[in-house]
């Protein structure tokens, strides 16, 4: 996806890697890694954004997501790309205005933002595009060296090269991104508002 300085997003390509459920985990991860390496080599992105794992009740699902997340992060780092992480609720909020939006709402808004004739299918493709839009619009995340990066329409500034004012601004941006990025089921269990 390309996002210009005026925040207009344009779809370049989207894909979803599917692997047979019965295949061994290492071969499934290898298939993901090979697909990513191909996309990176062919499309020449400047950044990758990956869904950050957060509170989930299904441990098996968390482990699988974390493994794929690691593969994506390594592929991005190996290619020298900026690697960012955003929670699903951050990506949903970026495209719909609500961190608790459903799959259909995310698909509809991604379709609208990108000017597509139809909603992205499968829903995982819309989720990936929402991640990319989120990062393109909000920036931030963490760099491939673990340092926070501030991104604006004028480009990005690595943490080490920032002025004190830029450091305060980046901290405020990071705090704003975290606001509301809580699993509503978890908040409800603690007696908080969903």
CSV table of N, CA and C in Angstrom, one decimal, residues 28-176:
chain,number,residue,atom,x,y,z
A,28,UNK,N,4.7,-24.5,8.3
A,28,UNK,CA,3.7,-23.4,8.1
A,28,UNK,C,4.4,-22.1,8.2
A,29,UNK,N,5.3,-21.9,9.2
A,29,UNK,CA,6.0,-20.6,9.4
A,29,UNK,C,6.9,-20.4,8.2
A,30,UNK,N,7.6,-21.4,7.7
A,30,UNK,CA,8.5,-21.3,6.6
A,30,UNK,C,7.7,-20.8,5.3
A,31,UNK,N,6.5,-21.3,5.1
A,31,UNK,CA,5.6,-20.8,4.0
A,31,UNK,C,5.3,-19.3,4.2
A,32,UNK,N,5.0,-18.9,5.4
A,32,UNK,CA,4.8,-17.5,5.6
A,32,UNK,C,6.0,-16.7,5.3
A,33,UNK,N,7.2,-17.1,5.8
A,33,UNK,CA,8.4,-16.4,5.7
A,33,UNK,C,8.8,-16.3,4.2
A,34,UNK,N,8.6,-17.3,3.4
A,34,UNK,CA,8.9,-17.3,2.0
A,34,UNK,C,8.0,-16.4,1.2
A,35,UNK,N,6.7,-16.4,1.6
A,35,UNK,CA,5.8,-15.4,0.9
A,35,UNK,C,6.2,-14.0,1.2
A,36,UNK,N,6.5,-13.7,2.5
A,36,UNK,CA,6.9,-12.3,2.9
A,36,UNK,C,8.1,-11.9,2.2
A,37,UNK,N,9.1,-12.8,2.1
A,37,UNK,CA,10.4,-12.4,1.5
A,37,UNK,C,10.2,-12.1,0.0
A,38,UNK,N,9.2,-12.9,-0.7
A,38,UNK,CA,8.9,-12.6,-2.1
A,38,UNK,C,8.2,-11.3,-2.2
A,39,UNK,N,7.2,-11.0,-1.3
A,39,UNK,CA,6.6,-9.7,-1.4
A,39,UNK,C,7.5,-8.5,-1.2
A,40,UNK,N,8.4,-8.7,-0.2
A,40,UNK,CA,9.4,-7.6,0.1
A,40,UNK,C,10.3,-7.4,-1.1
A,41,UNK,N,10.8,-8.5,-1.7
A,41,UNK,CA,11.7,-8.4,-2.8
A,41,UNK,C,11.0,-7.7,-4.1
A,42,UNK,N,9.8,-8.1,-4.3
A,42,UNK,CA,9.1,-7.7,-5.5
A,42,UNK,C,8.5,-6.2,-5.3
A,43,UNK,N,8.0,-5.9,-4.2
A,43,UNK,CA,7.3,-4.6,-4.0
A,43,UNK,C,8.2,-3.5,-3.4
A,44,UNK,N,9.2,-3.9,-2.7
A,44,UNK,CA,10.1,-2.9,-2.1
A,44,UNK,C,9.5,-1.9,-1.1
A,45,UNK,N,8.8,-2.4,-0.1
A,45,UNK,CA,8.2,-1.5,0.9
A,45,UNK,C,9.2,-0.9,1.7
A,46,UNK,N,8.8,0.2,2.4
A,46,UNK,CA,9.7,0.9,3.4
A,46,UNK,C,9.4,0.5,4.8
A,47,UNK,N,8.3,-0.2,5.0
A,47,UNK,CA,7.9,-0.6,6.4
A,47,UNK,C,7.0,-1.8,6.3
A,48,UNK,N,7.0,-2.5,7.4
A,48,UNK,CA,6.0,-3.5,7.7
A,48,UNK,C,5.3,-3.3,9.0
A,49,UNK,N,4.0,-3.5,9.1
A,49,UNK,CA,3.3,-3.4,10.3
A,49,UNK,C,2.6,-4.7,10.6
A,50,UNK,N,2.8,-5.1,11.9
A,50,UNK,CA,2.3,-6.4,12.3
A,50,UNK,C,1.3,-6.2,13.5
A,51,UNK,N,0.3,-7.1,13.5
A,51,UNK,CA,-0.6,-7.1,14.6
A,51,UNK,C,0.1,-7.5,15.9
A,52,UNK,N,0.0,-6.6,16.9
A,52,UNK,CA,0.6,-6.9,18.2
A,52,UNK,C,-0.3,-7.8,19.0
A,53,UNK,N,0.2,-8.8,19.6
A,53,UNK,CA,-0.6,-9.7,20.4
A,53,UNK,C,-0.9,-9.0,21.7
A,54,UNK,N,-2.2,-9.1,22.1
A,54,UNK,CA,-2.6,-8.5,23.4
A,54,UNK,C,-3.5,-9.6,24.0
A,55,UNK,N,-4.1,-9.2,25.2
A,55,UNK,CA,-4.8,-10.1,26.0
A,55,UNK,C,-5.8,-11.0,25.2
A,56,UNK,N,-5.7,-12.2,25.2
A,56,UNK,CA,-6.6,-13.2,24.6
A,56,UNK,C,-6.7,-14.4,25.6
A,57,UNK,N,-7.9,-15.0,25.5
A,57,UNK,CA,-8.1,-16.1,26.4
A,57,UNK,C,-7.6,-17.4,25.8
A,58,UNK,N,-7.5,-17.5,24.5
A,58,UNK,CA,-7.1,-18.7,23.8
A,58,UNK,C,-5.6,-18.7,23.6
A,59,UNK,N,-4.9,-19.5,24.6
A,59,UNK,CA,-3.4,-19.5,24.6
A,59,UNK,C,-2.9,-20.1,23.3
A,60,UNK,N,-3.5,-21.1,22.7
A,60,UNK,CA,-3.1,-21.7,21.5
A,60,UNK,C,-3.1,-20.6,20.3
A,61,UNK,N,-4.1,-19.8,20.3
A,61,UNK,CA,-4.2,-18.8,19.3
A,61,UNK,C,-3.1,-17.7,19.5
A,62,UNK,N,-2.9,-17.3,20.7
A,62,UNK,CA,-1.8,-16.4,21.0
A,62,UNK,C,-0.5,-16.8,20.6
A,63,UNK,N,-0.2,-18.1,20.9
A,63,UNK,CA,1.1,-18.7,20.5
A,63,UNK,C,1.3,-18.6,19.0
A,64,UNK,N,0.3,-19.1,18.2
A,64,UNK,CA,0.3,-19.1,16.8
A,64,UNK,C,0.5,-17.7,16.2
A,65,UNK,N,-0.2,-16.7,16.7
A,65,UNK,CA,-0.1,-15.3,16.3
A,65,UNK,C,1.3,-14.8,16.6
A,66,UNK,N,1.8,-15.1,17.8
A,66,UNK,CA,3.1,-14.6,18.2
A,66,UNK,C,4.2,-15.2,17.3
A,67,UNK,N,4.1,-16.5,16.9
A,67,UNK,CA,5.1,-17.1,16.1
A,67,UNK,C,5.1,-16.4,14.7
A,68,UNK,N,3.9,-16.2,14.1
A,68,UNK,CA,3.8,-15.5,12.8
A,68,UNK,C,4.3,-14.1,12.9
A,69,UNK,N,4.0,-13.4,14.0
A,69,UNK,CA,4.5,-12.1,14.3
A,69,UNK,C,6.0,-12.1,14.3
A,70,UNK,N,6.6,-13.0,14.9
A,70,UNK,CA,8.1,-13.1,14.9
A,70,UNK,C,8.7,-13.3,13.5
A,71,UNK,N,8.0,-14.1,12.7
A,71,UNK,CA,8.5,-14.3,11.3
A,71,UNK,C,8.4,-13.0,10.5
A,72,UNK,N,7.3,-12.3,10.7
A,72,UNK,CA,7.1,-11.0,10.0
A,72,UNK,C,8.2,-10.0,10.4
A,73,UNK,N,8.4,-9.9,11.7
A,73,UNK,CA,9.4,-9.0,12.3
A,73,UNK,C,10.8,-9.3,11.8
A,74,UNK,N,11.2,-10.6,11.8
A,74,UNK,CA,12.5,-11.0,11.3
A,74,UNK,C,12.6,-10.7,9.8
A,75,UNK,N,11.6,-11.0,9.0
A,75,UNK,CA,11.7,-10.7,7.6
A,75,UNK,C,11.8,-9.2,7.3
A,76,UNK,N,11.1,-8.4,8.1
A,76,UNK,CA,11.2,-6.9,7.9
A,76,UNK,C,12.6,-6.4,8.4
A,77,UNK,N,13.1,-6.9,9.5
A,77,UNK,CA,14.4,-6.5,10.0
A,77,UNK,C,15.5,-7.0,9.1
A,78,UNK,N,15.4,-8.2,8.5
A,78,UNK,CA,16.4,-8.7,7.6
A,78,UNK,C,16.5,-7.8,6.4
A,79,UNK,N,15.4,-7.3,5.9
A,79,UNK,CA,15.3,-6.4,4.7
A,79,UNK,C,15.7,-5.0,5.1
A,80,UNK,N,15.9,-4.7,6.3
A,80,UNK,CA,16.3,-3.3,6.7
A,80,UNK,C,15.1,-2.4,6.8
A,81,UNK,N,13.9,-2.9,6.9
A,81,UNK,CA,12.7,-2.1,6.9
A,81,UNK,C,12.3,-1.6,8.3
A,82,UNK,N,11.5,-0.6,8.4
A,82,UNK,CA,10.9,-0.2,9.7
A,82,UNK,C,9.9,-1.3,10.0
A,83,UNK,N,9.9,-1.7,11.2
A,83,UNK,CA,9.0,-2.8,11.7
A,83,UNK,C,8.1,-2.1,12.8
A,84,UNK,N,6.8,-2.1,12.6
A,84,UNK,CA,5.9,-1.5,13.6
A,84,UNK,C,4.9,-2.5,14.0
A,85,UNK,N,4.4,-2.3,15.2
A,85,UNK,CA,3.3,-3.1,15.8
A,85,UNK,C,2.2,-2.3,16.3
A,86,UNK,N,1.0,-2.7,15.9
A,86,UNK,CA,-0.2,-2.0,16.4
A,86,UNK,C,-1.2,-3.1,16.8
A,87,UNK,N,-2.0,-2.8,17.8
A,87,UNK,CA,-3.0,-3.8,18.3
A,87,UNK,C,-4.2,-3.8,17.3
A,88,UNK,N,-4.9,-4.9,17.3
A,88,UNK,CA,-6.1,-4.9,16.4
A,88,UNK,C,-7.1,-3.8,16.7
A,89,UNK,N,-7.2,-3.4,17.9
A,89,UNK,CA,-8.1,-2.3,18.2
A,89,UNK,C,-7.6,-0.9,17.7
A,90,UNK,N,-6.3,-0.8,17.7
A,90,UNK,CA,-5.7,0.4,17.1
A,90,UNK,C,-6.0,0.5,15.6
A,91,UNK,N,-5.8,-0.6,14.9
A,91,UNK,CA,-6.0,-0.7,13.5
A,91,UNK,C,-7.5,-0.4,13.2
A,92,UNK,N,-8.4,-1.1,14.0
A,92,UNK,CA,-9.8,-0.9,13.8
A,92,UNK,C,-10.2,0.6,14.0
A,93,UNK,N,-9.7,1.2,15.1
A,93,UNK,CA,-10.0,2.6,15.4
A,93,UNK,C,-9.5,3.5,14.3
A,94,UNK,N,-8.3,3.2,13.7
A,94,UNK,CA,-7.8,4.0,12.6
A,94,UNK,C,-8.7,4.1,11.4
A,95,UNK,N,-9.3,3.0,11.1
A,95,UNK,CA,-10.1,3.0,9.8
A,95,UNK,C,-11.6,3.2,10.1
A,96,UNK,N,-12.1,2.8,11.3
A,96,UNK,CA,-13.5,3.0,11.5
A,96,UNK,C,-13.9,4.0,12.5
A,97,UNK,N,-12.9,4.4,13.4
A,97,UNK,CA,-13.2,5.3,14.5
A,97,UNK,C,-13.6,4.6,15.8
A,98,UNK,N,-13.7,3.2,15.7
A,98,UNK,CA,-14.0,2.4,16.9
A,98,UNK,C,-13.1,1.2,17.0
A,99,UNK,N,-12.5,1.1,18.1
A,99,UNK,CA,-11.6,0.0,18.3
A,99,UNK,C,-12.3,-1.4,18.5
A,100,UNK,N,-13.6,-1.3,18.6
A,100,UNK,CA,-14.4,-2.6,18.8
A,100,UNK,C,-15.2,-2.9,17.5
A,101,UNK,N,-14.9,-2.3,16.4
A,101,UNK,CA,-15.6,-2.5,15.1
A,101,UNK,C,-15.5,-4.0,14.7
A,102,UNK,N,-16.6,-4.5,14.1
A,102,UNK,CA,-16.6,-5.8,13.6
A,102,UNK,C,-15.9,-6.0,12.3
A,103,UNK,N,-15.8,-7.2,11.9
A,103,UNK,CA,-15.1,-7.5,10.6
A,103,UNK,C,-15.7,-6.8,9.4
A,104,UNK,N,-17.1,-6.9,9.3
A,104,UNK,CA,-17.8,-6.3,8.2
A,104,UNK,C,-17.6,-4.8,8.1
A,105,UNK,N,-17.5,-4.1,9.3
A,105,UNK,CA,-17.3,-2.7,9.3
A,105,UNK,C,-15.9,-2.3,8.9
A,106,UNK,N,-14.9,-3.1,9.3
A,106,UNK,CA,-13.5,-2.9,8.9
A,106,UNK,C,-13.4,-3.1,7.4
A,107,UNK,N,-14.0,-4.2,6.9
A,107,UNK,CA,-14.0,-4.4,5.4
A,107,UNK,C,-14.6,-3.3,4.6
A,108,UNK,N,-15.7,-2.8,5.1
A,108,UNK,CA,-16.4,-1.7,4.4
A,108,UNK,C,-15.6,-0.4,4.4
A,109,UNK,N,-15.0,-0.1,5.5
A,109,UNK,CA,-14.2,1.1,5.6
A,109,UNK,C,-12.9,1.0,4.8
A,110,UNK,N,-12.2,-0.1,4.8
A,110,UNK,CA,-11.0,-0.3,4.0
A,110,UNK,C,-11.4,-0.2,2.6
A,111,UNK,N,-12.5,-0.8,2.2
A,111,UNK,CA,-13.0,-0.6,0.8
A,111,UNK,C,-13.2,0.8,0.4
A,112,UNK,N,-13.8,1.6,1.3
A,112,UNK,CA,-14.0,3.0,1.1
A,112,UNK,C,-12.7,3.8,1.0
A,113,UNK,N,-11.9,3.6,2.0
A,113,UNK,CA,-10.6,4.3,2.1
A,113,UNK,C,-9.8,4.1,0.8
A,114,UNK,N,-9.7,2.9,0.4
A,114,UNK,CA,-8.9,2.5,-0.8
A,114,UNK,C,-9.6,2.7,-2.1
A,115,UNK,N,-10.9,3.0,-2.1
A,115,UNK,CA,-11.7,3.2,-3.3
A,115,UNK,C,-11.8,1.9,-4.1
A,116,UNK,N,-12.0,0.8,-3.4
A,116,UNK,CA,-12.1,-0.5,-4.1
A,116,UNK,C,-13.5,-0.8,-4.5
A,117,UNK,N,-13.7,-1.6,-5.5
A,117,UNK,CA,-15.0,-1.9,-6.0
A,117,UNK,C,-15.8,-2.9,-5.1
A,118,UNK,N,-15.1,-3.6,-4.3
A,118,UNK,CA,-15.7,-4.6,-3.4
A,118,UNK,C,-14.8,-4.7,-2.1
A,119,UNK,N,-15.5,-5.1,-1.1
A,119,UNK,CA,-14.7,-5.3,0.2
A,119,UNK,C,-13.6,-6.3,0.0
A,120,UNK,N,-12.4,-6.1,0.6
A,120,UNK,CA,-11.3,-7.0,0.6
A,120,UNK,C,-11.7,-8.4,1.1
A,121,UNK,N,-11.4,-9.4,0.5
A,121,UNK,CA,-11.7,-10.8,0.9
A,121,UNK,C,-10.4,-11.6,0.8
A,122,UNK,N,-10.2,-12.5,1.8
A,122,UNK,CA,-11.0,-12.8,3.0
A,122,UNK,C,-10.9,-11.6,4.0
A,123,UNK,N,-11.6,-11.8,5.1
A,123,UNK,CA,-11.5,-10.7,6.1
A,123,UNK,C,-10.1,-10.5,6.6
A,124,UNK,N,-9.3,-11.5,6.6
A,124,UNK,CA,-7.9,-11.4,7.0
A,124,UNK,C,-7.1,-10.3,6.1
A,125,UNK,N,-7.5,-10.3,4.8
A,125,UNK,CA,-6.9,-9.3,4.0
A,125,UNK,C,-7.3,-7.9,4.4
A,126,UNK,N,-8.6,-7.7,4.8
A,126,UNK,CA,-9.0,-6.4,5.3
A,126,UNK,C,-8.3,-6.0,6.6
A,127,UNK,N,-8.1,-7.0,7.4
A,127,UNK,CA,-7.3,-6.7,8.7
A,127,UNK,C,-5.9,-6.3,8.4
A,128,UNK,N,-5.3,-7.0,7.4
A,128,UNK,CA,-3.9,-6.6,7.1
A,128,UNK,C,-3.8,-5.2,6.5
A,129,UNK,N,-4.8,-4.9,5.6
A,129,UNK,CA,-4.9,-3.5,5.0
A,129,UNK,C,-5.1,-2.5,6.1
A,130,UNK,N,-6.0,-2.8,7.1
A,130,UNK,CA,-6.3,-1.9,8.2
A,130,UNK,C,-5.0,-1.6,9.0
A,131,UNK,N,-4.2,-2.7,9.2
A,131,UNK,CA,-2.9,-2.5,9.9
A,131,UNK,C,-2.0,-1.5,9.1
A,132,UNK,N,-1.9,-1.7,7.8
A,132,UNK,CA,-1.1,-0.9,6.9
A,132,UNK,C,-1.6,0.6,7.0
A,133,UNK,N,-2.9,0.8,6.9
A,133,UNK,CA,-3.5,2.1,6.9
A,133,UNK,C,-3.2,2.7,8.3
A,134,UNK,N,-3.4,2.0,9.3
A,134,UNK,CA,-3.1,2.5,10.7
A,134,UNK,C,-1.7,3.0,10.8
A,135,UNK,N,-0.8,2.2,10.3
A,135,UNK,CA,0.6,2.6,10.5
A,135,UNK,C,0.9,3.8,9.6
A,136,UNK,N,0.4,3.8,8.4
A,136,UNK,CA,0.6,4.9,7.4
A,136,UNK,C,0.1,6.2,8.0
A,137,UNK,N,-1.1,6.1,8.6
A,137,UNK,CA,-1.7,7.4,9.1
A,137,UNK,C,-1.2,7.8,10.5
A,138,UNK,N,-1.0,6.8,11.4
A,138,UNK,CA,-0.6,7.1,12.7
A,138,UNK,C,0.9,7.0,13.0
A,139,UNK,N,1.6,6.2,12.2
A,139,UNK,CA,3.0,6.0,12.4
A,139,UNK,C,3.3,5.4,13.7
A,140,UNK,N,4.5,5.6,14.2
A,140,UNK,CA,4.9,5.1,15.5
A,140,UNK,C,5.2,3.6,15.5
A,141,UNK,N,4.8,2.9,16.5
A,141,UNK,CA,5.2,1.5,16.6
A,141,UNK,C,6.6,1.5,17.2
A,142,UNK,N,7.3,0.5,16.9
A,142,UNK,CA,8.7,0.4,17.3
A,142,UNK,C,9.6,0.2,16.1
A,143,UNK,N,10.7,0.7,16.0
A,143,UNK,CA,11.7,0.5,14.9
A,143,UNK,C,12.3,-0.8,15.0
A,144,UNK,N,13.1,-1.2,14.0
A,144,UNK,CA,13.7,-2.5,14.0
A,144,UNK,C,14.8,-2.6,15.0
A,145,UNK,N,15.2,-1.5,15.6
A,145,UNK,CA,16.2,-1.6,16.7
A,145,UNK,C,15.5,-1.4,18.1
A,146,UNK,N,14.2,-1.4,18.1
A,146,UNK,CA,13.5,-1.3,19.3
A,146,UNK,C,13.2,0.1,19.8
A,147,UNK,N,13.8,1.1,19.1
A,147,UNK,CA,13.6,2.5,19.4
A,147,UNK,C,12.3,3.0,18.8
A,148,UNK,N,11.6,3.8,19.6
A,148,UNK,CA,10.4,4.4,19.1
A,148,UNK,C,10.7,5.3,17.9
A,149,UNK,N,9.8,5.4,17.0
A,149,UNK,CA,10.1,6.3,15.8
A,149,UNK,C,8.8,7.2,15.7
A,150,UNK,N,9.1,8.5,15.4
A,150,UNK,CA,8.0,9.4,15.2
A,150,UNK,C,7.9,9.6,13.7
A,151,UNK,N,6.6,9.4,13.2
A,151,UNK,CA,6.4,9.6,11.8
A,151,UNK,C,5.4,10.6,11.5
A,152,UNK,N,5.6,11.5,10.6
A,152,UNK,CA,4.7,12.5,10.2
A,152,UNK,C,4.6,12.6,8.7
A,153,UNK,N,3.8,13.5,8.2
A,153,UNK,CA,3.8,13.7,6.7
A,153,UNK,C,5.1,14.1,6.1
A,154,UNK,N,5.9,14.7,6.9
A,154,UNK,CA,7.2,15.2,6.4
A,154,UNK,C,8.3,14.1,6.5
A,155,UNK,N,8.0,12.9,7.0
A,155,UNK,CA,9.0,11.9,7.1
A,155,UNK,C,9.1,11.4,8.5
A,156,UNK,N,10.2,10.6,8.8
A,156,UNK,CA,10.3,10.1,10.2
A,156,UNK,C,11.7,10.5,10.7
A,157,UNK,N,11.7,10.5,12.1
A,157,UNK,CA,12.9,10.9,12.8
A,157,UNK,C,13.2,9.8,13.8
A,158,UNK,N,14.4,9.2,13.7
A,158,UNK,CA,14.7,8.2,14.7
A,158,UNK,C,14.8,8.8,16.1
A,159,UNK,N,14.6,8.1,17.1
A,159,UNK,CA,14.6,8.6,18.5
A,159,UNK,C,15.9,9.2,18.9
A,160,UNK,N,17.0,8.7,18.5
A,160,UNK,CA,18.3,9.3,18.9
A,160,UNK,C,18.5,10.6,18.3
A,161,UNK,N,17.8,11.0,17.2
A,161,UNK,CA,18.1,12.3,16.5
A,161,UNK,C,17.1,13.3,16.8
A,162,UNK,N,16.2,13.0,17.8
A,162,UNK,CA,15.1,14.0,18.1
A,162,UNK,C,15.5,15.1,19.0
A,163,UNK,N,14.8,16.2,18.9
A,163,UNK,CA,15.0,17.3,19.8
A,163,UNK,C,14.2,17.0,21.1
A,164,UNK,N,14.4,17.7,22.2
A,164,UNK,CA,13.5,17.4,23.4
A,164,UNK,C,12.0,17.6,23.0
A,165,UNK,N,11.7,18.6,22.2
A,165,UNK,CA,10.3,18.8,21.9
A,165,UNK,C,9.7,17.6,21.1
A,166,UNK,N,10.5,17.1,20.2
A,166,UNK,CA,10.1,16.0,19.4
A,166,UNK,C,9.9,14.7,20.2
A,167,UNK,N,10.8,14.6,21.2
A,167,UNK,CA,10.6,13.4,22.2
A,167,UNK,C,9.3,13.5,22.9
A,168,UNK,N,9.0,14.7,23.4
A,168,UNK,CA,7.7,14.9,24.1
A,168,UNK,C,6.5,14.6,23.2
A,169,UNK,N,6.6,15.1,22.0
A,169,UNK,CA,5.6,14.9,21.0
A,169,UNK,C,5.4,13.4,20.7
A,170,UNK,N,6.5,12.7,20.5
A,170,UNK,CA,6.4,11.3,20.3
A,170,UNK,C,5.8,10.5,21.5
A,171,UNK,N,6.2,10.9,22.7
A,171,UNK,CA,5.6,10.3,23.9
A,171,UNK,C,4.1,10.5,23.9
A,172,UNK,N,3.7,11.7,23.6
A,172,UNK,CA,2.2,12.0,23.6
A,172,UNK,C,1.5,11.2,22.5
A,173,UNK,N,2.1,11.1,21.4
A,173,UNK,CA,1.5,10.3,20.3
A,173,UNK,C,1.4,8.8,20.8
A,174,UNK,N,2.4,8.3,21.4
A,174,UNK,CA,2.4,6.9,21.8
A,174,UNK,C,1.3,6.7,22.9
A,175,UNK,N,1.2,7.7,23.8
A,175,UNK,CA,0.1,7.6,24.9
A,175,UNK,C,-1.2,7.6,24.3
A,176,UNK,N,-1.4,8.5,23.3
A,176,UNK,CA,-2.7,8.6,22.6
A,176,UNK,C,-3.1,7.3,21.9
